Amino acid sequence: MEAIFHEIALFGSAFATAFTVTKLLVVMMATILGIIVGAIPGLTATMALALLINLTYGMDLNIAMAFLLGVYVGAVMGGCYSAIMVNIPGTPSAAATALDGFVLAKRGEGGLAIGTGIVASFFGMLMSIVLLIFLTPFLYKIALKFGQWEYFLLSVFGIMICGNLSTGKDPIKGWVVGFLGFFTAMVGLDKIYAYPRFTFGSLELMGGIALIPALIGVFGISEILFVLQEKIPYKIEGNIGRVLPTKKIMKSIIPAAIRSGIIGVGIGAVPGAGEDIGAWVSYDIGKRRSKHPELFGKGSYEGLACAETANNAVVGGAMIPLLTLAIPGSPPAAMFLAAIWLHGIKPGPMLPVEQPGFLYRVAILLFFATVFMLVWGLILAKPMAKILKIKREILMPIIVPLTVIGAFAGGVRSFDIGVMFVFGLIGYVLRKLDYPMAPLVLGIILGPMADVSFRQALMQGQGNLIPLLGRPVGIVLMVAIVFIVVTGIKRAMDYSKEQRELILAQQNSEQSDGN
Amino acid sequence: MEDVKKGSVSDFIMSILLLIFGIALIISSLNMKVFNTFLDAPGFFPMLLGIIFIFLGLMMLFSSIRRKGPQQLGHVFGKANMGAFFKHIEFKRVMILIGLMVVYIFGLIGRMHFAIATTIYLFCTMWFLKSTGLVKNIIISVVASIVISVVFRFVFKIPLP
């Protein structure tokens, strides 16, 4: 009983901290900024957060959190405008939304589709905030049982599952990128003996590859090149009609929204698997469970709600492993983690002791952002057609100086700008070759933890692996890793077989043409 | 179909690169200093990564050979295909965009005021992309550079390169 009162008191004090005019204003402005950024194709939630991290360095922690969470919530929802009006998702998380949304817009129901998307996002956010508040304390208890060995296994598990989920058919590509992320984190002085690794005598490399410039490169420069590489003229279905969803639509989406909310939180809690994966998984399950699966892809409000509820539910879900284990549940959450690290916050099982009420502060700020997202989302629906007319050929070049400032500001080193640019090029080439970016980010973030915890765990066992192998949480993680490896390899083999048959079929047809 | 072929070739090349990278990682990590035991040596984890990269490289190599990756090398890197690739509008566009960024980041920044460097970069990039008319381009470049510089320097108090 006492514990419950204690929690209520913490909640109350967190509410009092968050409920000030300044913070409400910051959350509101940030959410609007997020909505606009999310709506513009090419500017993604992850890119926005990466660019803004260093901006928050000089801010008070609570203001910084209010700012970043507002942008995050707004941007994930904002993707639906362009998905519906232009058939180009404004941010990757809205890709599944475009399937039904654009069909609806062509039918003249674009406004209703946007309204439904916003309400569904609102619902997804609310569900994820509630689950965040109630599930996180349980995970704190489990996380307390984690030793070095479990942290090592957890980081490997994160890379493996993220690699598996984020690649369409060939998980090996996801794993390669994830472990490349691990390698990136190895460069510089090692964390135990300060021994220089892979520095090639360069003083600057001894400091290691700074996290934020690398992230800005991967999500900023590579995205800019990707958008500008070809000219795609797009047509906006600007005449959208009524925006507020009707009662009939609302009623039809409720079961799908509840299911999608739970799926979204679940996917969010999986390391690195972000909003886009949450939306696709939920859309896929929704289609199979629906009474009208034939309407999916042909303008189904239910399908739209599946995608939009789930992608926003990922936001809250992604905070669960972030707060309890310092493992981000999605790429934008990884940026949030990097930002709070800058402010000296160390998420993990000790967080409730070091920063009592931190969880509630996050939850309450997310809630404020959610309310602003609903209100401003609906208000901005009609003017958005004008915002979407801004040429990307003007907008994207202007992002380049922002990436430069973002990379430079953290360490005030020109070297970091070079790091950012190189990572941008690497990111661009990898994306061209269909390698996912989420495992790379997760790898860069988890690399130091994996390295240090692995070596320390082995030292604790004094070279003996047997005591480590008997630890219960470790066993669960190892079984999970083996399962992912086995199923992943099977998927990779199936993919290779499928492609081989395609090639053979083509060769046969070429031969028969020759004859 | 072209994509399937290119996929198998790029996987083949990537797998060779991964194998080389993995071996290089193992060699260089074995050369790292061992302080107490090898278990907590700086080279231990990179060595494991090397082994993992070799394993992943072999998986990819196997898969690309099944998909006739090596046989397609000749086709994809053949004269006709490569010529078309280098002349492809997308390739040219990306190379020029990257070139402009290189000049901006490594050539202009640090040699002149950030706002001037940015104005030059924005003007050239938008001119190349034919984003807008000449006058509008100049106005956007100048205004954007000044606004960015002032806002970051004085509002957010962030040092400019």
JSON list of C-alpha atoms in Angstrom, two decimals, chain B:
[
{"chain": "B", "resi": 1, "resn": "MET", "atom": "CA", "xyz": [15.15, -8.89, -63.49]},
{"chain": "B", "resi": 2, "resn": "GLU", "atom": "CA", "xyz": [18.16, -6.58, -63.74]},
{"chain": "B", "resi": 3, "resn": "ASP", "atom": "CA", "xyz": [17.72, -5.95, -60.01]},
{"chain": "B", "resi": 4, "resn": "VAL", "atom": "CA", "xyz": [17.90, -9.64, -59.20]},
{"chain": "B", "resi": 5, "resn": "LYS", "atom": "CA", "xyz": [21.14, -9.92, -61.17]},
{"chain": "B", "resi": 6, "resn": "LYS", "atom": "CA", "xyz": [22.61, -6.81, -59.59]},
{"chain": "B", "resi": 7, "resn": "GLY", "atom": "CA", "xyz": [21.55, -8.08, -56.16]},
{"chain": "B", "resi": 8, "resn": "SER", "atom": "CA", "xyz": [23.43, -11.33, -56.61]},
{"chain": "B", "resi": 9, "resn": "VAL", "atom": "CA", "xyz": [26.52, -9.50, -57.88]},
{"chain": "B", "resi": 10, "resn": "SER", "atom": "CA", "xyz": [26.49, -6.88, -55.11]},
{"chain": "B", "resi": 11, "resn": "ASP", "atom": "CA", "xyz": [26.07, -9.67, -52.55]},
{"chain": "B", "resi": 12, "resn": "PHE", "atom": "CA", "xyz": [29.01, -11.49, -54.12]},
{"chain": "B", "resi": 13, "resn": "ILE", "atom": "CA", "xyz": [31.24, -8.43, -53.90]},
{"chain": "B", "resi": 14, "resn": "MET", "atom": "CA", "xyz": [30.02, -7.64, -50.39]},
{"chain": "B", "resi": 15, "resn": "SER", "atom": "CA", "xyz": [30.71, -11.20, -49.26]},
{"chain": "B", "resi": 16, "resn": "ILE", "atom": "CA", "xyz": [34.32, -10.99, -50.49]},
{"chain": "B", "resi": 17, "resn": "LEU", "atom": "CA", "xyz": [34.73, -7.63, -48.76]},
{"chain": "B", "resi": 18, "resn": "LEU", "atom": "CA", "xyz": [33.30, -9.08, -45.55]},
{"chain": "B", "resi": 19, "resn": "LEU", "atom": "CA", "xyz": [35.69, -12.04, -45.70]},
{"chain": "B", "resi": 20, "resn": "ILE", "atom": "CA", "xyz": [38.68, -9.74, -46.19]},
{"chain": "B", "resi": 21, "resn": "PHE", "atom": "CA", "xyz": [37.45, -7.40, -43.47]},
{"chain": "B", "resi": 22, "resn": "GLY", "atom": "CA", "xyz": [36.87, -10.29, -41.08]},
{"chain": "B", "resi": 23, "resn": "ILE", "atom": "CA", "xyz": [40.37, -11.69, -41.63]},
{"chain": "B", "resi": 24, "resn": "ALA", "atom": "CA", "xyz": [41.93, -8.22, -41.26]},
{"chain": "B", "resi": 25, "resn": "LEU", "atom": "CA", "xyz": [40.01, -7.72, -38.01]},
{"chain": "B", "resi": 26, "resn": "ILE", "atom": "CA", "xyz": [41.23, -11.01, -36.58]},
{"chain": "B", "resi": 27, "resn": "ILE", "atom": "CA", "xyz": [44.85, -10.33, -37.55]},
{"chain": "B", "resi": 28, "resn": "SER", "atom": "CA", "xyz": [44.87, -6.81, -36.14]},
{"chain": "B", "resi": 29, "resn": "SER", "atom": "CA", "xyz": [43.09, -7.84, -32.94]},
{"chain": "B", "resi": 30, "resn": "LEU", "atom": "CA", "xyz": [45.59, -10.65, -32.36]},
{"chain": "B", "resi": 31, "resn": "ASN", "atom": "CA", "xyz": [48.33, -8.03, -32.63]},
{"chain": "B", "resi": 32, "resn": "MET", "atom": "CA", "xyz": [46.78, -5.91, -29.89]},
{"chain": "B", "resi": 33, "resn": "LYS", "atom": "CA", "xyz": [48.40, -5.87, -26.49]},
{"chain": "B", "resi": 34, "resn": "VAL", "atom": "CA", "xyz": [47.25, -8.42, -23.91]},
{"chain": "B", "resi": 35, "resn": "PHE", "atom": "CA", "xyz": [47.32, -6.93, -20.41]},
{"chain": "B", "resi": 36, "resn": "ASN", "atom": "CA", "xyz": [46.27, -9.68, -17.98]},
{"chain": "B", "resi": 37, "resn": "THR", "atom": "CA", "xyz": [44.60, -12.50, -19.84]},
{"chain": "B", "resi": 38, "resn": "PHE", "atom": "CA", "xyz": [43.24, -12.66, -23.33]},
{"chain": "B", "resi": 39, "resn": "LEU", "atom": "CA", "xyz": [39.71, -12.70, -21.86]},
{"chain": "B", "resi": 40, "resn": "ASP", "atom": "CA", "xyz": [39.69, -8.99, -21.11]},
{"chain": "B", "resi": 41, "resn": "ALA", "atom": "CA", "xyz": [42.21, -7.99, -23.76]},
{"chain": "B", "resi": 42, "resn": "PRO", "atom": "CA", "xyz": [41.24, -5.08, -26.01]},
{"chain": "B", "resi": 43, "resn": "GLY", "atom": "CA", "xyz": [41.48, -7.38, -29.02]},
{"chain": "B", "resi": 44, "resn": "PHE", "atom": "CA", "xyz": [39.11, -10.06, -27.82]},
{"chain": "B", "resi": 45, "resn": "PHE", "atom": "CA", "xyz": [35.80, -8.54, -28.88]},
{"chain": "B", "resi": 46, "resn": "PRO", "atom": "CA", "xyz": [37.07, -7.28, -32.27]},
{"chain": "B", "resi": 47, "resn": "MET", "atom": "CA", "xyz": [38.37, -10.79, -32.89]},
{"chain": "B", "resi": 48, "resn": "LEU", "atom": "CA", "xyz": [34.92, -12.22, -32.24]},
{"chain": "B", "resi": 49, "resn": "LEU", "atom": "CA", "xyz": [33.49, -9.62, -34.62]},
{"chain": "B", "resi": 50, "resn": "GLY", "atom": "CA", "xyz": [36.02, -10.76, -37.20]},
{"chain": "B", "resi": 51, "resn": "ILE", "atom": "CA", "xyz": [34.80, -14.34, -36.82]},
{"chain": "B", "resi": 52, "resn": "ILE", "atom": "CA", "xyz": [31.19, -13.20, -37.13]},
{"chain": "B", "resi": 53, "resn": "PHE", "atom": "CA", "xyz": [31.97, -11.21, -40.30]},
{"chain": "B", "resi": 54, "resn": "ILE", "atom": "CA", "xyz": [33.68, -14.23, -41.82]},
{"chain": "B", "resi": 55, "resn": "PHE", "atom": "CA", "xyz": [30.65, -16.37, -40.99]},
{"chain": "B", "resi": 56, "resn": "LEU", "atom": "CA", "xyz": [28.22, -13.80, -42.46]},
{"chain": "B", "resi": 57, "resn": "GLY", "atom": "CA", "xyz": [30.50, -13.35, -45.47]},
{"chain": "B", "resi": 58, "resn": "LEU", "atom": "CA", "xyz": [30.51, -17.10, -46.11]},
{"chain": "B", "resi": 59, "resn": "MET", "atom": "CA", "xyz": [26.70, -17.22, -45.83]},
{"chain": "B", "resi": 60, "resn": "MET", "atom": "CA", "xyz": [26.40, -14.40, -48.31]},
{"chain": "B", "resi": 61, "resn": "LEU", "atom": "CA", "xyz": [29.01, -15.91, -50.63]},
{"chain": "B", "resi": 62, "resn": "PHE", "atom": "CA", "xyz": [27.18, -19.22, -50.63]},
{"chain": "B", "resi": 63, "resn": "SER", "atom": "CA", "xyz": [23.87, -17.52, -51.33]},
{"chain": "B", "resi": 64, "resn": "SER", "atom": "CA", "xyz": [25.27, -15.36, -54.14]},
{"chain": "B", "resi": 65, "resn": "ILE", "atom": "CA", "xyz": [26.97, -18.36, -55.80]},
{"chain": "B", "resi": 66, "resn": "ARG", "atom": "CA", "xyz": [23.63, -20.17, -55.74]},
{"chain": "B", "resi": 67, "resn": "ARG", "atom": "CA", "xyz": [22.15, -17.13, -57.45]},
{"chain": "B", "resi": 68, "resn": "LYS", "atom": "CA", "xyz": [24.93, -17.22, -60.05]},
{"chain": "B", "resi": 69, "resn": "GLY", "atom": "CA", "xyz": [26.46, -14.01, -58.70]},
{"chain": "B", "resi": 70, "resn": "PRO", "atom": "CA", "xyz": [30.00, -14.67, -60.00]},
{"chain": "B", "resi": 71, "resn": "GLN", "atom": "CA", "xyz": [28.67, -15.53, -63.49]},
{"chain": "B", "resi": 72, "resn": "GLN", "atom": "CA", "xyz": [26.72, -12.28, -63.62]},
{"chain": "B", "resi": 73, "resn": "LEU", "atom": "CA", "xyz": [29.85, -10.25, -62.79]},
{"chain": "B", "resi": 74, "resn": "GLY", "atom": "CA", "xyz": [30.80, -10.11, -66.45]},
{"chain": "B", "resi": 75, "resn": "HIS", "atom": "CA", "xyz": [27.37, -8.90, -67.44]},
{"chain": "B", "resi": 76, "resn": "VAL", "atom": "CA", "xyz": [26.98, -6.27, -64.71]},
{"chain": "B", "resi": 77, "resn": "PHE", "atom": "CA", "xyz": [30.54, -4.97, -65.06]},
{"chain": "B", "resi": 78, "resn": "GLY", "atom": "CA", "xyz": [30.54, -5.41, -68.83]},
{"chain": "B", "resi": 79, "resn": "LYS", "atom": "CA", "xyz": [31.35, -2.44, -71.01]},
{"chain": "B", "resi": 80, "resn": "ALA", "atom": "CA", "xyz": [27.78, -1.86, -72.13]},
{"chain": "B", "resi": 81, "resn": "ASN", "atom": "CA", "xyz": [26.29, -1.98, -68.64]},
{"chain": "B", "resi": 82, "resn": "MET", "atom": "CA", "xyz": [29.00, 0.10, -66.97]},
{"chain": "B", "resi": 83, "resn": "GLY", "atom": "CA", "xyz": [28.82, 2.72, -69.71]},
{"chain": "B", "resi": 84, "resn": "ALA", "atom": "CA", "xyz": [25.10, 2.99, -69.20]},
{"chain": "B", "resi": 85, "resn": "PHE", "atom": "CA", "xyz": [25.62, 3.16, -65.44]},
{"chain": "B", "resi": 86, "resn": "PHE", "atom": "CA", "xyz": [28.08, 6.05, -65.58]},
{"chain": "B", "resi": 87, "resn": "LYS", "atom": "CA", "xyz": [25.93, 7.89, -68.07]},
{"chain": "B", "resi": 88, "resn": "HIS", "atom": "CA", "xyz": [22.82, 7.28, -65.99]},
{"chain": "B", "resi": 89, "resn": "ILE", "atom": "CA", "xyz": [21.24, 10.54, -64.96]},
{"chain": "B", "resi": 90, "resn": "GLU", "atom": "CA", "xyz": [20.79, 9.42, -61.34]},
{"chain": "B", "resi": 91, "resn": "PHE", "atom": "CA", "xyz": [24.47, 8.51, -60.97]},
{"chain": "B", "resi": 92, "resn": "LYS", "atom": "CA", "xyz": [25.58, 11.85, -62.37]},
{"chain": "B", "resi": 93, "resn": "ARG", "atom": "CA", "xyz": [23.17, 13.75, -60.15]},
{"chain": "B", "resi": 94, "resn": "VAL", "atom": "CA", "xyz": [24.33, 12.00, -56.99]},
{"chain": "B", "resi": 95, "resn": "MET", "atom": "CA", "xyz": [28.02, 12.43, -57.86]},
{"chain": "B", "resi": 96, "resn": "ILE", "atom": "CA", "xyz": [27.59, 16.15, -58.45]},
{"chain": "B", "resi": 97, "resn": "LEU", "atom": "CA", "xyz": [25.56, 16.55, -55.23]},
{"chain": "B", "resi": 98, "resn": "ILE", "atom": "CA", "xyz": [28.28, 14.72, -53.31]},
{"chain": "B", "resi": 99, "resn": "GLY", "atom": "CA", "xyz": [30.94, 16.84, -55.03]},
{"chain": "B", "resi": 100, "resn": "LEU", "atom": "CA", "xyz": [29.17, 20.02, -53.97]},
{"chain": "B", "resi": 101, "resn": "MET", "atom": "CA", "xyz": [28.99, 18.75, -50.38]},
{"chain": "B", "resi": 102, "resn": "VAL", "atom": "CA", "xyz": [32.72, 17.90, -50.43]},
{"chain": "B", "resi": 103, "resn": "VAL", "atom": "CA", "xyz": [33.60, 21.39, -51.62]},
{"chain": "B", "resi": 104, "resn": "TYR", "atom": "CA", "xyz": [31.32, 22.91, -48.99]},
{"chain": "B", "resi": 105, "resn": "ILE", "atom": "CA", "xyz": [32.45, 20.77, -46.05]},
{"chain": "B", "resi": 106, "resn": "PHE", "atom": "CA", "xyz": [36.16, 20.39, -46.78]},
{"chain": "B", "resi": 107, "resn": "GLY", "atom": "CA", "xyz": [36.83, 23.41, -48.95]},
{"chain": "B", "resi": 108, "resn": "LEU", "atom": "CA", "xyz": [34.71, 26.31, -47.83]},
{"chain": "B", "resi": 109, "resn": "ILE", "atom": "CA", "xyz": [33.90, 25.79, -44.16]},
{"chain": "B", "resi": 110, "resn": "GLY", "atom": "CA", "xyz": [36.69, 27.03, -41.95]},
{"chain": "B", "resi": 111, "resn": "ARG", "atom": "CA", "xyz": [38.19, 29.20, -44.72]},
{"chain": "B", "resi": 112, "resn": "MET", "atom": "CA", "xyz": [35.45, 31.81, -44.61]},
{"chain": "B", "resi": 113, "resn": "HIS", "atom": "CA", "xyz": [32.50, 32.76, -42.45]},
{"chain": "B", "resi": 114, "resn": "PHE", "atom": "CA", "xyz": [29.95, 29.96, -42.12]},
{"chain": "B", "resi": 115, "resn": "ALA", "atom": "CA", "xyz": [27.15, 32.11, -43.55]},
{"chain": "B", "resi": 116, "resn": "ILE", "atom": "CA", "xyz": [29.15, 32.94, -46.69]},
{"chain": "B", "resi": 117, "resn": "ALA", "atom": "CA", "xyz": [30.17, 29.32, -47.23]},
{"chain": "B", "resi": 118, "resn": "THR", "atom": "CA", "xyz": [26.57, 28.25, -46.79]},
{"chain": "B", "resi": 119, "resn": "THR", "atom": "CA", "xyz": [25.28, 30.87, -49.21]},
{"chain": "B", "resi": 120, "resn": "ILE", "atom": "CA", "xyz": [27.70, 29.69, -51.90]},
{"chain": "B", "resi": 121, "resn": "TYR", "atom": "CA", "xyz": [26.80, 26.05, -51.30]},
{"chain": "B", "resi": 122, "resn": "LEU", "atom": "CA", "xyz": [23.04, 26.63, -51.32]},
{"chain": "B", "resi": 123, "resn": "PHE", "atom": "CA", "xyz": [23.20, 28.78, -54.44]},
{"chain": "B", "resi": 124, "resn": "CYS", "atom": "CA", "xyz": [25.26, 26.25, -56.40]},
{"chain": "B", "resi": 125, "resn": "THR", "atom": "CA", "xyz": [23.21, 23.25, -55.27]},
{"chain": "B", "resi": 126, "resn": "MET", "atom": "CA", "xyz": [19.85, 24.85, -56.02]},
{"chain": "B", "resi": 127, "resn": "TRP", "atom": "CA", "xyz": [21.19, 26.15, -59.32]},
{"chain": "B", "resi": 128, "resn": "PHE", "atom": "CA", "xyz": [22.29, 22.64, -60.27]},
{"chain": "B", "resi": 129, "resn": "LEU", "atom": "CA", "xyz": [18.97, 21.14, -59.15]},
{"chain": "B", "resi": 130, "resn": "LYS", "atom": "CA", "xyz": [17.10, 23.86, -61.05]},
{"chain": "B", "resi": 131, "resn": "SER", "atom": "CA", "xyz": [15.07, 24.27, -57.87]},
{"chain": "B", "resi": 132, "resn": "THR", "atom": "CA", "xyz": [13.87, 27.74, -58.73]},
{"chain": "B", "resi": 133, "resn": "GLY", "atom": "CA", "xyz": [14.62, 30.90, -60.77]},
{"chain": "B", "resi": 134, "resn": "LEU", "atom": "CA", "xyz": [17.94, 32.75, -60.46]},
{"chain": "B", "resi": 135, "resn": "VAL", "atom": "CA", "xyz": [16.70, 35.71, -58.42]},
{"chain": "B", "resi": 136, "resn": "LYS", "atom": "CA", "xyz": [14.65, 33.56, -56.07]},
{"chain": "B", "resi": 137, "resn": "ASN", "atom": "CA", "xyz": [17.62, 31.24, -55.70]},
{"chain": "B", "resi": 138, "resn": "ILE", "atom": "CA", "xyz": [19.90, 34.10, -54.62]},
{"chain": "B", "resi": 139, "resn": "ILE", "atom": "CA", "xyz": [17.31, 35.39, -52.17]},
{"chain": "B", "resi": 140, "resn": "ILE", "atom": "CA", "xyz": [16.66, 31.95, -50.64]},
{"chain": "B", "resi": 141, "resn": "SER", "atom": "CA", "xyz": [20.40, 31.16, -50.35]},
{"chain": "B", "resi": 142, "resn": "VAL", "atom": "CA", "xyz": [21.24, 34.45, -48.66]},
{"chain": "B", "resi": 143, "resn": "VAL", "atom": "CA", "xyz": [18.24, 34.53, -46.34]},
{"chain": "B", "resi": 144, "resn": "ALA", "atom": "CA", "xyz": [18.50, 30.85, -45.33]},
{"chain": "B", "resi": 145, "resn": "SER", "atom": "CA", "xyz": [22.23, 31.17, -44.58]},
{"chain": "B", "resi": 146, "resn": "ILE", "atom": "CA", "xyz": [21.81, 34.29, -42.49]},
{"chain": "B", "resi": 147, "resn": "VAL", "atom": "CA", "xyz": [18.79, 32.95, -40.61]},
{"chain": "B", "resi": 148, "resn": "ILE", "atom": "CA", "xyz": [20.52, 29.63, -39.85]},
{"chain": "B", "resi": 149, "resn": "SER", "atom": "CA", "xyz": [23.73, 31.35, -38.71]},
{"chain": "B", "resi": 150, "resn": "VAL", "atom": "CA", "xyz": [21.99, 33.92, -36.53]},
{"chain": "B", "resi": 151, "resn": "VAL", "atom": "CA", "xyz": [19.49, 31.53, -34.97]},
{"chain": "B", "resi": 152, "resn": "PHE", "atom": "CA", "xyz": [22.07, 28.92, -34.06]},
{"chain": "B", "resi": 153, "resn": "ARG", "atom": "CA", "xyz": [24.76, 31.35, -32.96]},
{"chain": "B", "resi": 154, "resn": "PHE", "atom": "CA", "xyz": [22.67, 33.77, -30.95]},
{"chain": "B", "resi": 155, "resn": "VAL", "atom": "CA", "xyz": [19.37, 32.06, -30.09]},
{"chain": "B", "resi": 156, "resn": "PHE", "atom": "CA", "xyz": [20.62, 28.56, -29.37]},
{"chain": "B", "resi": 157, "resn": "LYS", "atom": "CA", "xyz": [24.17, 29.73, -28.55]},
{"chain": "B", "resi": 158, "resn": "ILE", "atom": "CA", "xyz": [25.75, 26.95, -30.56]},
{"chain": "B", "resi": 159, "resn": "PRO", "atom": "CA", "xyz": [29.26, 27.47, -31.98]},
{"chain": "B", "resi": 160, "resn": "LEU", "atom": "CA", "xyz": [29.43, 27.54, -35.78]},
{"chain": "B", "resi": 161, "resn": "PRO", "atom": "CA", "xyz": [32.23, 25.82, -37.66]}
]
